[in-house]
PDB file of C-alpha atoms in Angstrom:
ATOM      1  CA  MET A   7      -3.696 -21.471 -20.100  1.00 85.00           C
ATOM      2  CA  ASP A   8      -4.678 -23.214 -23.279  1.00 91.00           C
ATOM      3  CA  LEU A   9      -3.554 -27.068 -22.999  1.00 92.00           C
ATOM      4  CA  GLU A  10      -3.982 -27.861 -26.720  1.00 93.00           C
ATOM      5  CA  ALA A  11      -1.014 -24.955 -27.275  1.00 94.00           C
ATOM      6  CA  VAL A  12       1.168 -26.555 -24.609  1.00 94.00           C
ATOM      7  CA  ARG A  13       0.396 -30.155 -25.703  1.00 93.00           C
ATOM      8  CA  THR A  14       0.877 -28.953 -29.239  1.00 94.00           C
ATOM      9  CA  PHE A  15       4.266 -27.289 -28.037  1.00 93.00           C
ATOM     10  CA  VAL A  16       5.131 -30.570 -26.346  1.00 93.00           C
ATOM     11  CA  ALA A  17       4.882 -32.371 -29.760  1.00 92.00           C
ATOM     12  CA  ALA A  18       6.690 -29.805 -31.510  1.00 92.00           C
ATOM     13  CA  ALA A  19       9.780 -30.424 -29.565  1.00 92.00           C
ATOM     14  CA  ASP A  20       9.767 -33.865 -29.048  1.00 91.00           C
ATOM     15  CA  ALA A  21       9.630 -33.865 -32.903  1.00 90.00           C
ATOM     16  CA  GLY A  22      12.072 -31.130 -33.650  1.00 89.00           C
ATOM     17  CA  ARG A  23       9.846 -30.221 -36.691  1.00 88.00           C
ATOM     18  CA  PHE A  24       6.327 -28.405 -36.896  1.00 91.00           C
ATOM     19  CA  GLN A  25       5.308 -30.447 -39.863  1.00 89.00           C
ATOM     20  CA  GLU A  26       6.019 -34.055 -37.869  1.00 90.00           C
ATOM     21  CA  ALA A  27       4.333 -32.543 -34.818  1.00 90.00           C
ATOM     22  CA  ALA A  28       0.951 -31.908 -37.127  1.00 91.00           C
ATOM     23  CA  ALA A  29       0.990 -35.436 -37.835  1.00 90.00           C
ATOM     24  CA  GLU A  30       1.227 -36.443 -34.944  1.00 89.00           C
ATOM     25  CA  LEU A  31      -1.540 -34.371 -33.856  1.00 90.00           C
ATOM     26  CA  ALA A  32      -3.537 -34.815 -36.781  1.00 89.00           C
ATOM     27  CA  VAL A  33      -3.950 -31.258 -37.588  1.00 91.00           C
ATOM     28  CA  THR A  34      -2.535 -29.042 -40.317  1.00 92.00           C
ATOM     29  CA  GLN A  35       1.030 -27.199 -39.801  1.00 91.00           C
ATOM     30  CA  GLN A  36      -0.842 -24.113 -39.987  1.00 93.00           C
ATOM     31  CA  ALA A  37      -2.639 -25.141 -37.073  1.00 93.00           C
ATOM     32  CA  VAL A  38       0.176 -26.096 -35.230  1.00 93.00           C
ATOM     33  CA  SER A  39       2.129 -22.512 -35.904  1.00 93.00           C
ATOM     34  CA  LYS A  40      -1.166 -21.067 -34.912  1.00 94.00           C
ATOM     35  CA  ARG A  41      -0.966 -22.737 -31.535  1.00 94.00           C
ATOM     36  CA  ILE A  42       2.409 -21.986 -30.977  1.00 94.00           C
ATOM     37  CA  ALA A  43       2.256 -18.102 -31.425  1.00 94.00           C
ATOM     38  CA  ALA A  44      -0.596 -17.912 -29.592  1.00 95.00           C
ATOM     39  CA  LEU A  45       1.170 -19.665 -26.851  1.00 94.00           C
ATOM     40  CA  GLU A  46       4.462 -17.691 -26.906  1.00 94.00           C
ATOM     41  CA  ARG A  47       2.456 -14.491 -26.962  1.00 94.00           C
ATOM     42  CA  GLY A  48       0.633 -15.381 -23.844  1.00 94.00           C
ATOM     43  CA  LEU A  49       4.082 -16.495 -22.218  1.00 94.00           C
ATOM     44  CA  GLY A  50       5.626 -13.346 -23.639  1.00 95.00           C
ATOM     45  CA  VAL A  51       8.932 -15.049 -25.074  1.00 95.00           C
ATOM     46  CA  ARG A  52       9.914 -16.734 -27.912  1.00 95.00           C
ATOM     47  CA  LEU A  53       9.894 -20.536 -27.546  1.00 95.00           C
ATOM     48  CA  PHE A  54      11.178 -21.742 -30.673  1.00 92.00           C
ATOM     49  CA  THR A  55      13.971 -20.641 -33.263  1.00 91.00           C
ATOM     50  CA  ARG A  56      13.505 -21.923 -36.947  1.00 85.00           C
ATOM     51  CA  THR A  57      17.115 -23.615 -38.409  1.00 82.00           C
ATOM     52  CA  THR A  58      17.552 -25.516 -41.889  1.00 77.00           C
ATOM     53  CA  ARG A  59      16.407 -28.581 -39.958  1.00 78.00           C
ATOM     54  CA  GLY A  60      13.356 -27.871 -38.360  1.00 80.00           C
ATOM     55  CA  SER A  61      12.650 -25.906 -35.236  1.00 88.00           C
ATOM     56  CA  GLU A  62      14.592 -25.894 -32.286  1.00 90.00           C
ATOM     57  CA  LEU A  63      13.695 -24.897 -28.648  1.00 93.00           C
ATOM     58  CA  THR A  64      15.175 -21.181 -27.313  1.00 94.00           C
ATOM     59  CA  ILE A  65      16.480 -21.057 -23.896  1.00 95.00           C
ATOM     60  CA  ASP A  66      13.381 -19.974 -22.654  1.00 95.00           C
ATOM     61  CA  GLY A  67      11.628 -23.073 -24.399  1.00 93.00           C
ATOM     62  CA  GLN A  68      13.838 -25.343 -22.844  1.00 94.00           C
ATOM     63  CA  ALA A  69      13.012 -23.886 -19.270  1.00 95.00           C
ATOM     64  CA  PHE A  70       9.302 -24.219 -19.913  1.00 95.00           C
ATOM     65  CA  LEU A  71       9.335 -27.660 -21.434  1.00 94.00           C
ATOM     66  CA  PRO A  72       9.539 -29.583 -18.234  1.00 93.00           C
ATOM     67  CA  HIS A  73       6.761 -27.625 -16.760  1.00 94.00           C
ATOM     68  CA  ALA A  74       4.717 -27.991 -19.949  1.00 93.00           C
ATOM     69  CA  ARG A  75       4.898 -31.775 -19.571  1.00 92.00           C
ATOM     70  CA  GLU A  76       4.090 -31.706 -15.886  1.00 91.00           C
ATOM     71  CA  LEU A  77       1.094 -29.404 -16.712  1.00 91.00           C
ATOM     72  CA  LEU A  78      -0.492 -32.447 -19.280  1.00 90.00           C
ATOM     73  CA  ARG A  79       0.197 -34.955 -16.759  1.00 86.00           C
ATOM     74  CA  VAL A  80      -1.748 -33.276 -14.126  1.00 85.00           C
ATOM     75  CA  ALA A  81      -4.314 -32.343 -16.655  1.00 84.00           C
ATOM     76  CA  GLU A  82      -4.558 -36.114 -17.213  1.00 80.00           C
ATOM     77  CA  ARG A  83      -4.676 -36.824 -13.814  1.00 71.00           C
ATOM     78  CA  ALA A  84      -7.840 -34.549 -13.389  1.00 73.00           C
ATOM     79  CA  ALA A  85      -9.923 -36.200 -15.938  1.00 72.00           C
ATOM     80  CA  ALA A  86      -8.727 -39.853 -14.553  1.00 65.00           C
ATOM     81  CA  SER A  87      -9.912 -38.679 -11.216  1.00 61.00           C
ATOM     82  CA  VAL A  88     -13.788 -38.399 -12.639  1.00 63.00           C
ATOM     83  CA  ARG A  89     -13.566 -40.290 -15.623  1.00 62.00           C
ATOM     84  CA  SER A  90     -16.435 -43.261 -15.271  1.00 55.00           C
ATOM     85  CA  GLY A  91     -14.612 -46.546 -13.932  1.00 55.00           C
ATOM     86  CA  ARG A  92     -11.157 -44.621 -13.236  1.00 67.00           C
ATOM     87  CA  ARG A  93     -13.030 -42.591  -9.851  1.00 82.00           C
ATOM     88  CA  PRO A  94     -14.395 -44.131  -6.652  1.00 92.00           C
ATOM     89  CA  LEU A  95     -18.247 -45.370  -6.514  1.00 94.00           C
ATOM     90  CA  ARG A  96     -19.381 -42.437  -4.454  1.00 95.00           C
ATOM     91  CA  VAL A  97     -22.241 -43.671  -2.587  1.00 97.00           C
ATOM     92  CA  ASP A  98     -24.914 -42.366   0.576  1.00 97.00           C
ATOM     93  CA  VAL A  99     -25.752 -44.716   3.308  1.00 96.00           C
ATOM     94  CA  ILE A 100     -27.603 -41.384   5.648  1.00 93.00           C
ATOM     95  CA  ALA A 101     -25.627 -42.705   8.648  1.00 91.00           C
ATOM     96  CA  SER A 102     -22.525 -44.648   9.450  1.00 91.00           C
ATOM     97  CA  ARG A 103     -24.253 -46.961  11.826  1.00 91.00           C
ATOM     98  CA  GLY A 104     -27.460 -47.676   9.723  1.00 93.00           C
ATOM     99  CA  ALA A 105     -28.131 -50.901   7.708  1.00 95.00           C
ATOM    100  CA  ALA A 106     -27.156 -49.178   4.583  1.00 95.00           C
ATOM    101  CA  ALA A 107     -23.467 -48.534   5.498  1.00 95.00           C
ATOM    102  CA  GLY A 108     -23.534 -52.476   6.768  1.00 95.00           C
ATOM    103  CA  LEU A 109     -24.821 -53.415   3.277  1.00 96.00           C
ATOM    104  CA  MET A 110     -21.558 -51.305   1.602  1.00 97.00           C
ATOM    105  CA  ARG A 111     -19.429 -52.488   4.122  1.00 96.00           C
ATOM    106  CA  GLY A 112     -20.677 -56.422   2.956  1.00 95.00           C
ATOM    107  CA  PHE A 113     -20.247 -54.894  -0.352  1.00 96.00           C
ATOM    108  CA  HIS A 114     -16.570 -53.807   0.389  1.00 96.00           C
ATOM    109  CA  ARG A 115     -15.498 -57.075   1.650  1.00 96.00           C
ATOM    110  CA  ALA A 116     -16.968 -58.681  -1.480  1.00 96.00           C
ATOM    111  CA  HIS A 117     -15.566 -56.397  -3.622  1.00 95.00           C
ATOM    112  CA  PRO A 118     -11.917 -54.849  -2.080  1.00 94.00           C
ATOM    113  CA  GLU A 119     -10.835 -53.816  -5.524  1.00 92.00           C
ATOM    114  CA  ILE A 120     -13.674 -51.077  -5.943  1.00 94.00           C
ATOM    115  CA  GLU A 121     -12.647 -47.912  -4.686  1.00 93.00           C
ATOM    116  CA  LEU A 122     -15.475 -46.716  -2.563  1.00 94.00           C
ATOM    117  CA  ASP A 123     -16.448 -42.698  -1.443  1.00 94.00           C
ATOM    118  CA  VAL A 124     -18.975 -43.462   1.273  1.00 95.00           C
ATOM    119  CA  VAL A 125     -21.110 -40.197   2.070  1.00 95.00           C
ATOM    120  CA  MET A 126     -23.755 -39.477   4.213  1.00 95.00           C
ATOM    121  CA  LEU A 127     -26.731 -37.040   3.468  1.00 93.00           C
ATOM    122  CA  LEU A 128     -29.656 -36.295   5.381  1.00 85.00           C
ATOM    123  CA  ASP A 129     -32.794 -35.684   3.352  1.00 87.00           C
ATOM    124  CA  ILE A 130     -34.058 -37.023  -0.351  1.00 89.00           C
ATOM    125  CA  GLU A 131     -33.933 -33.926  -2.080  1.00 90.00           C
ATOM    126  CA  THR A 132     -30.628 -33.570  -1.528  1.00 92.00           C
ATOM    127  CA  ALA A 133     -29.596 -36.987  -2.501  1.00 93.00           C
ATOM    128  CA  VAL A 134     -31.616 -36.845  -5.220  1.00 93.00           C
ATOM    129  CA  SER A 135     -30.137 -33.755  -6.236  1.00 92.00           C
ATOM    130  CA  ALA A 136     -26.673 -35.154  -5.889  1.00 93.00           C
ATOM    131  CA  ILE A 137     -27.362 -38.186  -8.232  1.00 94.00           C
ATOM    132  CA  ARG A 138     -28.741 -36.013 -10.880  1.00 92.00           C
ATOM    133  CA  SER A 139     -25.449 -33.750 -10.825  1.00 89.00           C
ATOM    134  CA  GLY A 140     -23.283 -36.425 -10.733  1.00 88.00           C
ATOM    135  CA  THR A 141     -21.868 -35.700  -7.228  1.00 90.00           C
ATOM    136  CA  ILE A 142     -22.603 -39.145  -6.101  1.00 94.00           C
ATOM    137  CA  ASP A 143     -23.822 -42.562  -7.836  1.00 95.00           C
ATOM    138  CA  ALA A 144     -26.324 -43.876  -5.219  1.00 97.00           C
ATOM    139  CA  SER A 145     -28.660 -43.185  -2.533  1.00 97.00           C
ATOM    140  CA  PHE A 146     -30.110 -45.854  -0.097  1.00 96.00           C
ATOM    141  CA  ARG A 147     -33.670 -44.345   0.542  1.00 94.00           C
ATOM    142  CA  ALA A 148     -37.074 -45.289   1.696  1.00 92.00           C
ATOM    143  CA  VAL A 149     -39.036 -44.750  -1.438  1.00 87.00           C
ATOM    144  CA  ALA A 150     -41.615 -43.181  -2.448  1.00 77.00           C
ATOM    145  CA  ALA A 151     -43.031 -41.446   0.333  1.00 76.00           C
ATOM    146  CA  PRO A 152     -46.755 -39.880  -0.792  1.00 76.00           C
ATOM    147  CA  GLY A 153     -46.592 -36.869  -2.777  1.00 77.00           C
ATOM    148  CA  ARG A 154     -42.987 -36.973  -3.302  1.00 80.00           C
ATOM    149  CA  PRO A 155     -42.364 -38.984  -6.378  1.00 85.00           C
ATOM    150  CA  LEU A 156     -38.716 -39.917  -7.974  1.00 89.00           C
ATOM    151  CA  PRO A 157     -37.674 -37.574 -10.957  1.00 91.00           C
ATOM    152  CA  GLU A 158     -38.201 -40.217 -14.220  1.00 91.00           C
ATOM    153  CA  ASP A 159     -34.315 -40.223 -14.749  1.00 93.00           C
ATOM    154  CA  ILE A 160     -34.091 -41.878 -11.096  1.00 94.00           C
ATOM    155  CA  GLU A 161     -34.252 -45.434 -11.139  1.00 93.00           C
ATOM    156  CA  SER A 162     -34.850 -47.184  -7.645  1.00 92.00           C
ATOM    157  CA  VAL A 163     -34.943 -50.835  -6.592  1.00 91.00           C
ATOM    158  CA  ARG A 164     -36.106 -52.237  -2.860  1.00 91.00           C
ATOM    159  CA  VAL A 165     -33.172 -53.878  -1.397  1.00 92.00           C
ATOM    160  CA  LEU A 166     -33.433 -54.532   2.185  1.00 93.00           C
ATOM    161  CA  ASP A 167     -35.901 -54.983   4.498  1.00 93.00           C
ATOM    162  CA  GLU A 168     -35.169 -54.267   8.141  1.00 95.00           C
ATOM    163  CA  PRO A 169     -37.339 -55.281  11.291  1.00 95.00           C
ATOM    164  CA  LEU A 170     -37.751 -52.709  13.853  1.00 96.00           C
ATOM    165  CA  GLN A 171     -36.957 -53.706  17.257  1.00 97.00           C
ATOM    166  CA  LEU A 172     -38.017 -52.511  20.501  1.00 98.00           C
ATOM    167  CA  LEU A 173     -35.111 -50.763  22.691  1.00 97.00           C
ATOM    168  CA  THR A 174     -35.485 -50.604  26.287  1.00 97.00           C
ATOM    169  CA  GLY A 175     -33.891 -49.866  29.505  1.00 96.00           C
ATOM    170  CA  PRO A 176     -33.821 -52.747  32.201  1.00 96.00           C
ATOM    171  CA  ALA A 177     -36.405 -51.376  34.725  1.00 97.00           C
ATOM    172  CA  HIS A 178     -39.222 -50.740  31.355  1.00 97.00           C
ATOM    173  CA  ALA A 179     -42.338 -52.633  32.101  1.00 97.00           C
ATOM    174  CA  LEU A 180     -41.632 -55.005  28.614  1.00 97.00           C
ATOM    175  CA  ALA A 181     -38.022 -55.217  29.551  1.00 97.00           C
ATOM    176  CA  ASN A 182     -38.194 -58.662  30.219  1.00 96.00           C
ATOM    177  CA  ALA A 183     -40.201 -59.872  27.043  1.00 97.00           C
ATOM    178  CA  ARG A 184     -39.059 -62.357  24.399  1.00 96.00           C
ATOM    179  CA  SER A 185     -40.886 -60.276  21.640  1.00 97.00           C
ATOM    180  CA  VAL A 186     -43.415 -57.919  22.211  1.00 98.00           C
ATOM    181  CA  THR A 187     -46.689 -57.696  19.530  1.00 97.00           C
ATOM    182  CA  VAL A 188     -47.874 -54.834  18.013  1.00 97.00           C
ATOM    183  CA  ALA A 189     -50.827 -54.648  20.383  1.00 97.00           C
ATOM    184  CA  GLN A 190     -48.705 -54.557  23.277  1.00 97.00           C
ATOM    185  CA  LEU A 191     -47.028 -51.580  22.383  1.00 97.00           C
ATOM    186  CA  VAL A 192     -50.375 -49.041  22.502  1.00 97.00           C
ATOM    187  CA  GLY A 193     -49.972 -46.646  25.261  1.00 96.00           C
ATOM    188  CA  HIS A 194     -45.928 -47.182  25.885  1.00 97.00           C
ATOM    189  CA  ARG A 195     -44.264 -44.141  24.879  1.00 96.00           C
ATOM    190  CA  ILE A 196     -41.777 -44.668  22.068  1.00 97.00           C
ATOM    191  CA  TRP A 197     -39.130 -41.696  21.792  1.00 95.00           C
ATOM    192  CA  MET A 198     -37.646 -41.036  19.187  1.00 93.00           C
ATOM    193  CA  PRO A 199     -35.882 -37.879  18.647  1.00 91.00           C
ATOM    194  CA  GLY A 200     -34.159 -38.083  15.419  1.00 81.00           C
ATOM    195  CA  ILE A 201     -37.174 -37.764  13.356  1.00 87.00           C
ATOM    196  CA  VAL A 202     -36.783 -35.166  10.970  1.00 84.00           C
ATOM    197  CA  PRO A 203     -39.975 -33.511   9.542  1.00 83.00           C
ATOM    198  CA  GLY A 204     -40.265 -34.212   5.835  1.00 82.00           C
ATOM    199  CA  THR A 205     -37.834 -37.180   5.729  1.00 86.00           C
ATOM    200  CA  GLU A 206     -39.119 -40.442   4.137  1.00 89.00           C
ATOM    201  CA  TRP A 207     -38.608 -42.209   7.543  1.00 90.00           C
ATOM    202  CA  ALA A 208     -40.585 -39.337   9.320  1.00 91.00           C
ATOM    203  CA  ALA A 209     -43.406 -40.578   6.899  1.00 92.00           C
ATOM    204  CA  TYR A 210     -42.845 -44.391   7.618  1.00 95.00           C
ATOM    205  CA  TYR A 211     -43.492 -43.575  11.056  1.00 95.00           C
ATOM    206  CA  ASP A 212     -46.380 -41.269  10.366  1.00 95.00           C
ATOM    207  CA  ASP A 213     -47.920 -44.034   9.083  1.00 95.00           C
ATOM    208  CA  LEU A 214     -46.891 -46.802  11.411  1.00 97.00           C
ATOM    209  CA  VAL A 215     -48.810 -44.786  14.000  1.00 97.00           C
ATOM    210  CA  ALA A 216     -51.947 -44.082  12.002  1.00 96.00           C
ATOM    211  CA  GLU A 217     -51.934 -47.872  11.543  1.00 96.00           C
ATOM    212  CA  PHE A 218     -51.721 -49.021  14.702  1.00 97.00           C
ATOM    213  CA  GLY A 219     -52.530 -46.243  17.138  1.00 97.00           C
ATOM    214  CA  LEU A 220     -48.938 -46.262  19.037  1.00 97.00           C
ATOM    215  CA  THR A 221     -47.350 -43.058  20.731  1.00 96.00           C
ATOM    216  CA  ILE A 222     -44.219 -41.720  18.959  1.00 96.00           C
ATOM    217  CA  GLU A 223     -42.778 -38.896  20.510  1.00 94.00           C
ATOM    218  CA  ALA A 224     -40.389 -36.721  18.798  1.00 90.00           C
ATOM    219  CA  THR A 225     -40.208 -33.760  21.151  1.00 86.00           C
ATOM    220  CA  GLY A 226     -36.778 -32.337  22.910  1.00 83.00           C
ATOM    221  CA  PRO A 227     -33.186 -31.836  20.758  1.00 85.00           C
ATOM    222  CA  ASN A 228     -31.684 -34.497  19.079  1.00 85.00           C
ATOM    223  CA  PHE A 229     -28.368 -34.868  20.748  1.00 89.00           C
ATOM    224  CA  GLY A 230     -27.415 -38.019  18.764  1.00 87.00           C
ATOM    225  CA  SER A 231     -27.608 -41.953  19.669  1.00 90.00           C
ATOM    226  CA  ASP A 232     -25.449 -41.786  22.624  1.00 91.00           C
ATOM    227  CA  ALA A 233     -27.588 -38.965  24.837  1.00 93.00           C
ATOM    228  CA  LEU A 234     -30.992 -41.606  23.295  1.00 93.00           C
ATOM    229  CA  LEU A 235     -29.638 -44.526  24.934  1.00 95.00           C
ATOM    230  CA  ASP A 236     -28.784 -43.129  27.995  1.00 96.00           C
ATOM    231  CA  THR A 237     -31.989 -41.314  28.342  1.00 95.00           C
ATOM    232  CA  VAL A 238     -33.623 -44.839  27.488  1.00 96.00           C
ATOM    233  CA  ALA A 239     -31.505 -46.517  29.719  1.00 96.00           C
ATOM    234  CA  ASP A 240     -32.222 -44.453  32.521  1.00 95.00           C
ATOM    235  CA  THR A 241     -36.063 -43.821  32.222  1.00 94.00           C
ATOM    236  CA  PRO A 242     -38.575 -46.897  32.736  1.00 96.00           C
ATOM    237  CA  ALA A 243     -41.142 -44.568  31.207  1.00 96.00           C
ATOM    238  CA  LEU A 244     -39.529 -44.720  27.631  1.00 97.00           C
ATOM    239  CA  ALA A 245     -38.332 -47.116  24.479  1.00 97.00           C
ATOM    240  CA  THR A 246     -37.169 -46.492  21.159  1.00 97.00           C
ATOM    241  CA  PHE A 247     -37.582 -48.330  18.060  1.00 97.00           C
ATOM    242  CA  MET A 248     -34.178 -49.747  16.295  1.00 95.00           C
ATOM    243  CA  GLY A 249     -33.375 -51.319  13.008  1.00 95.00           C
ATOM    244  CA  GLU A 250     -32.446 -54.983  13.308  1.00 95.00           C
ATOM    245  CA  HIS A 251     -29.263 -54.200  11.488  1.00 94.00           C
ATOM    246  CA  THR A 252     -28.404 -50.561  13.186  1.00 93.00           C
ATOM    247  CA  ARG A 253     -24.789 -51.141  15.285  1.00 90.00           C
ATOM    248  CA  LEU A 254     -25.064 -49.193  18.230  1.00 88.00           C
ATOM    249  CA  VAL A 255     -22.698 -49.721  21.165  1.00 87.00           C
ATOM    250  CA  TRP A 256     -23.336 -48.839  24.821  1.00 92.00           C
ATOM    251  CA  PRO A 257     -22.282 -49.227  28.288  1.00 91.00           C
ATOM    252  CA  ALA A 258     -22.687 -52.706  29.863  1.00 90.00           C
ATOM    253  CA  GLY A 259     -24.393 -50.836  33.106  1.00 92.00           C
ATOM    254  CA  HIS A 260     -27.141 -49.737  31.178  1.00 95.00           C
ATOM    255  CA  GLY A 261     -28.677 -52.840  30.884  1.00 95.00           C
ATOM    256  CA  LEU A 262     -30.270 -52.441  27.335  1.00 96.00           C
ATOM    257  CA  ARG A 263     -32.623 -55.190  26.137  1.00 96.00           C
ATOM    258  CA  ARG A 264     -33.344 -55.317  21.885  1.00 96.00           C
ATOM    259  CA  ILE A 265     -36.759 -56.921  21.626  1.00 97.00           C
ATOM    260  CA  PRO A 266     -38.506 -58.360  18.586  1.00 97.00           C
ATOM    261  CA  VAL A 267     -41.559 -56.677  17.180  1.00 97.00           C
ATOM    262  CA  THR A 268     -44.359 -59.278  15.903  1.00 97.00           C
ATOM    263  CA  ASP A 269     -48.047 -59.358  14.546  1.00 95.00           C
ATOM    264  CA  PRO A 270     -47.279 -57.816  12.348  1.00 96.00           C
ATOM    265  CA  THR A 271     -43.211 -57.082  12.257  1.00 96.00           C
ATOM    266  CA  PRO A 272     -42.769 -53.663  11.057  1.00 97.00           C
ATOM    267  CA  VAL A 273     -39.938 -53.465   8.545  1.00 96.00           C
ATOM    268  CA  TYR A 274     -37.897 -50.644   7.053  1.00 95.00           C
ATOM    269  CA  PRO A 275     -37.965 -50.526   3.468  1.00 94.00           C
ATOM    270  CA  HIS A 276     -34.604 -49.775   2.222  1.00 94.00           C
ATOM    271  CA  SER A 277     -34.146 -48.931  -1.638  1.00 94.00           C
ATOM    272  CA  LEU A 278     -31.200 -48.275  -3.488  1.00 95.00           C
ATOM    273  CA  LEU A 279     -31.196 -45.098  -5.983  1.00 96.00           C
ATOM    274  CA  TRP A 280     -29.380 -44.365  -8.907  1.00 96.00           C
ATOM    275  CA  HIS A 281     -29.327 -42.258 -12.448  1.00 94.00           C
ATOM    276  CA  ARG A 282     -30.384 -44.265 -15.499  1.00 91.00           C
ATOM    277  CA  HIS A 283     -27.769 -43.034 -17.325  1.00 90.00           C
ATOM    278  CA  ASN A 284     -25.016 -43.278 -15.058  1.00 91.00           C
ATOM    279  CA  PRO A 285     -21.947 -45.560 -16.639  1.00 88.00           C
ATOM    280  CA  HIS A 286     -19.746 -45.992 -13.630  1.00 91.00           C
ATOM    281  CA  PRO A 287     -19.053 -49.625 -14.267  1.00 89.00           C
ATOM    282  CA  ALA A 288     -19.310 -50.069 -10.414  1.00 93.00           C
ATOM    283  CA  LEU A 289     -22.513 -49.534  -9.981  1.00 94.00           C
ATOM    284  CA  THR A 290     -23.853 -52.343 -11.469  1.00 93.00           C
ATOM    285  CA  THR A 291     -21.428 -54.647  -9.807  1.00 95.00           C
ATOM    286  CA  LEU A 292     -23.295 -53.265  -6.426  1.00 96.00           C
ATOM    287  CA  ARG A 293     -26.734 -54.023  -8.101  1.00 92.00           C
ATOM    288  CA  THR A 294     -25.394 -57.317  -8.620  1.00 90.00           C
ATOM    289  CA  HIS A 295     -23.986 -57.810  -5.432  1.00 94.00           C
ATOM    290  CA  LEU A 296     -27.007 -56.882  -3.687  1.00 90.00           C
ATOM    291  CA  THR A 297     -29.061 -59.323  -5.909  1.00 78.00           C
ATOM    292  CA  THR A 298     -27.201 -62.087  -4.372  1.00 82.00           C
ATOM    293  CA  THR A 299     -26.795 -60.810  -0.806  1.00 82.00           C
ATOM    294  CA  THR A 300     -30.381 -59.665  -0.235  1.00 74.00           C
ATOM    295  CA  PRO A 301     -32.911 -61.835  -1.458  1.00 67.00           C
ATOM    296  CA  VAL A 302     -36.187 -61.360  -1.531  1.00 70.00           C
ATOM    297  CA  PRO A 303     -37.760 -61.819   1.825  1.00 69.00           C
ATOM    298  CA  GLY A 304     -40.959 -63.341   2.485  1.00 68.00           C
ATOM    299  CA  THR A 305     -43.816 -60.504   3.666  1.00 71.00           C
ATOM    300  CA  ALA A 306     -45.890 -62.690   5.804  1.00 83.00           C
ATOM    301  CA  GLY A 307     -46.189 -61.243   9.439  1.00 91.00           C
ATOM    302  CA  THR A 308     -44.927 -58.188   8.204  1.00 94.00           C
ATOM    303  CA  TRP A 309     -45.620 -54.856   7.710  1.00 95.00           C
ATOM    304  CA  THR A 310     -44.769 -51.701   5.434  1.00 94.00           C
ATOM    305  CA  PRO A 311     -46.443 -48.738   4.571  1.00 94.00           C
ATOM    306  CA  PRO A 312     -48.706 -48.802   1.540  1.00 91.00           C
ATOM    307  CA  TRP A 313     -46.630 -46.562  -0.641  1.00 91.00           C
ATOM    308  CA  ALA A 314     -42.931 -48.307  -0.141  1.00 89.00           C
ATOM    309  CA  THR A 315     -41.895 -49.226  -3.287  1.00 84.00           C
ATOM    310  CA  PRO A 316     -42.659 -53.360  -4.114  1.00 85.00           C
ATOM    311  CA  TRP A 317     -40.035 -55.684  -4.433  1.00 81.00           C
ATOM    312  CA  ARG A 318     -38.712 -56.555  -7.908  1.00 70.00           C
ATOM    313  CA  SER A 319     -35.640 -58.010  -9.682  1.00 57.00           C
ATOM    314  CA  LEU A 320     -32.622 -55.667 -10.005  1.00 52.00           C
ATOM    315  CA  PRO A 321     -31.980 -54.352 -13.633  1.00 48.00           C
ATOM    316  CA  ALA A 322     -28.896 -55.558 -15.174  1.00 46.00           C
TER     317      ALA A 322
END
């Protein structure tokens, strides 16, 4: 059903004269007549009768009028739901317990008036496609892995360096250390079944292994974080890496230890990605929030892969 014809019908019904409806809609009286005639043909009924005073609704017109008004209200709500600034800001955080989710929780606490839709997408190609199509407004990623440049219409800025920590069970050889150096990790088995080939975090850990000669194993099925924690707690020969801002909870009986890694501290570089022509006003608010809450860290004593996006000021 042609919404312009429905809108014209409602205007004519309210005005009582086609001429006044035409003036209200800024069209000719002939256009009003044609639209209503097309609507009548589509419905198979007469909606108006001509009188000396103008036009009056028929019985069918009177029956159709409240439904026509509702059609226009629904159409307006549908348009408003995707209109920039009037729909929720949609942001991909990859996983619910990671650092990016924590950044968005902080943003929500600081700006509760901004509606948010938080989604979780696995790989960067899916996230970039969603940004370009307008399905999401932004995504947190590590960029730009070798051979995988971002499209020219995608902007990115580094917003958080997250130190890695070693997670061990109580019987692991390093369990009682207050901190461990990267060199001390050589020869230890670090089990990370969540590494997905082709992702940016797989590229990160490949470079970490190449740089420091570590042993990172991604073997076995990935049954999720609970199974990983159970295995690390029960297996003295295995440890895993965990981001400092990753929020995981485990039973007290597991006796797991989170141990800082130093000399250097590997840090995971989180960046915010968005489309350069995205007009959503809350996107600017998000970037401003990240500027004020995640200041540029010192780089002395840390390691990131050479391809990581360098720190720079967020654009306005």
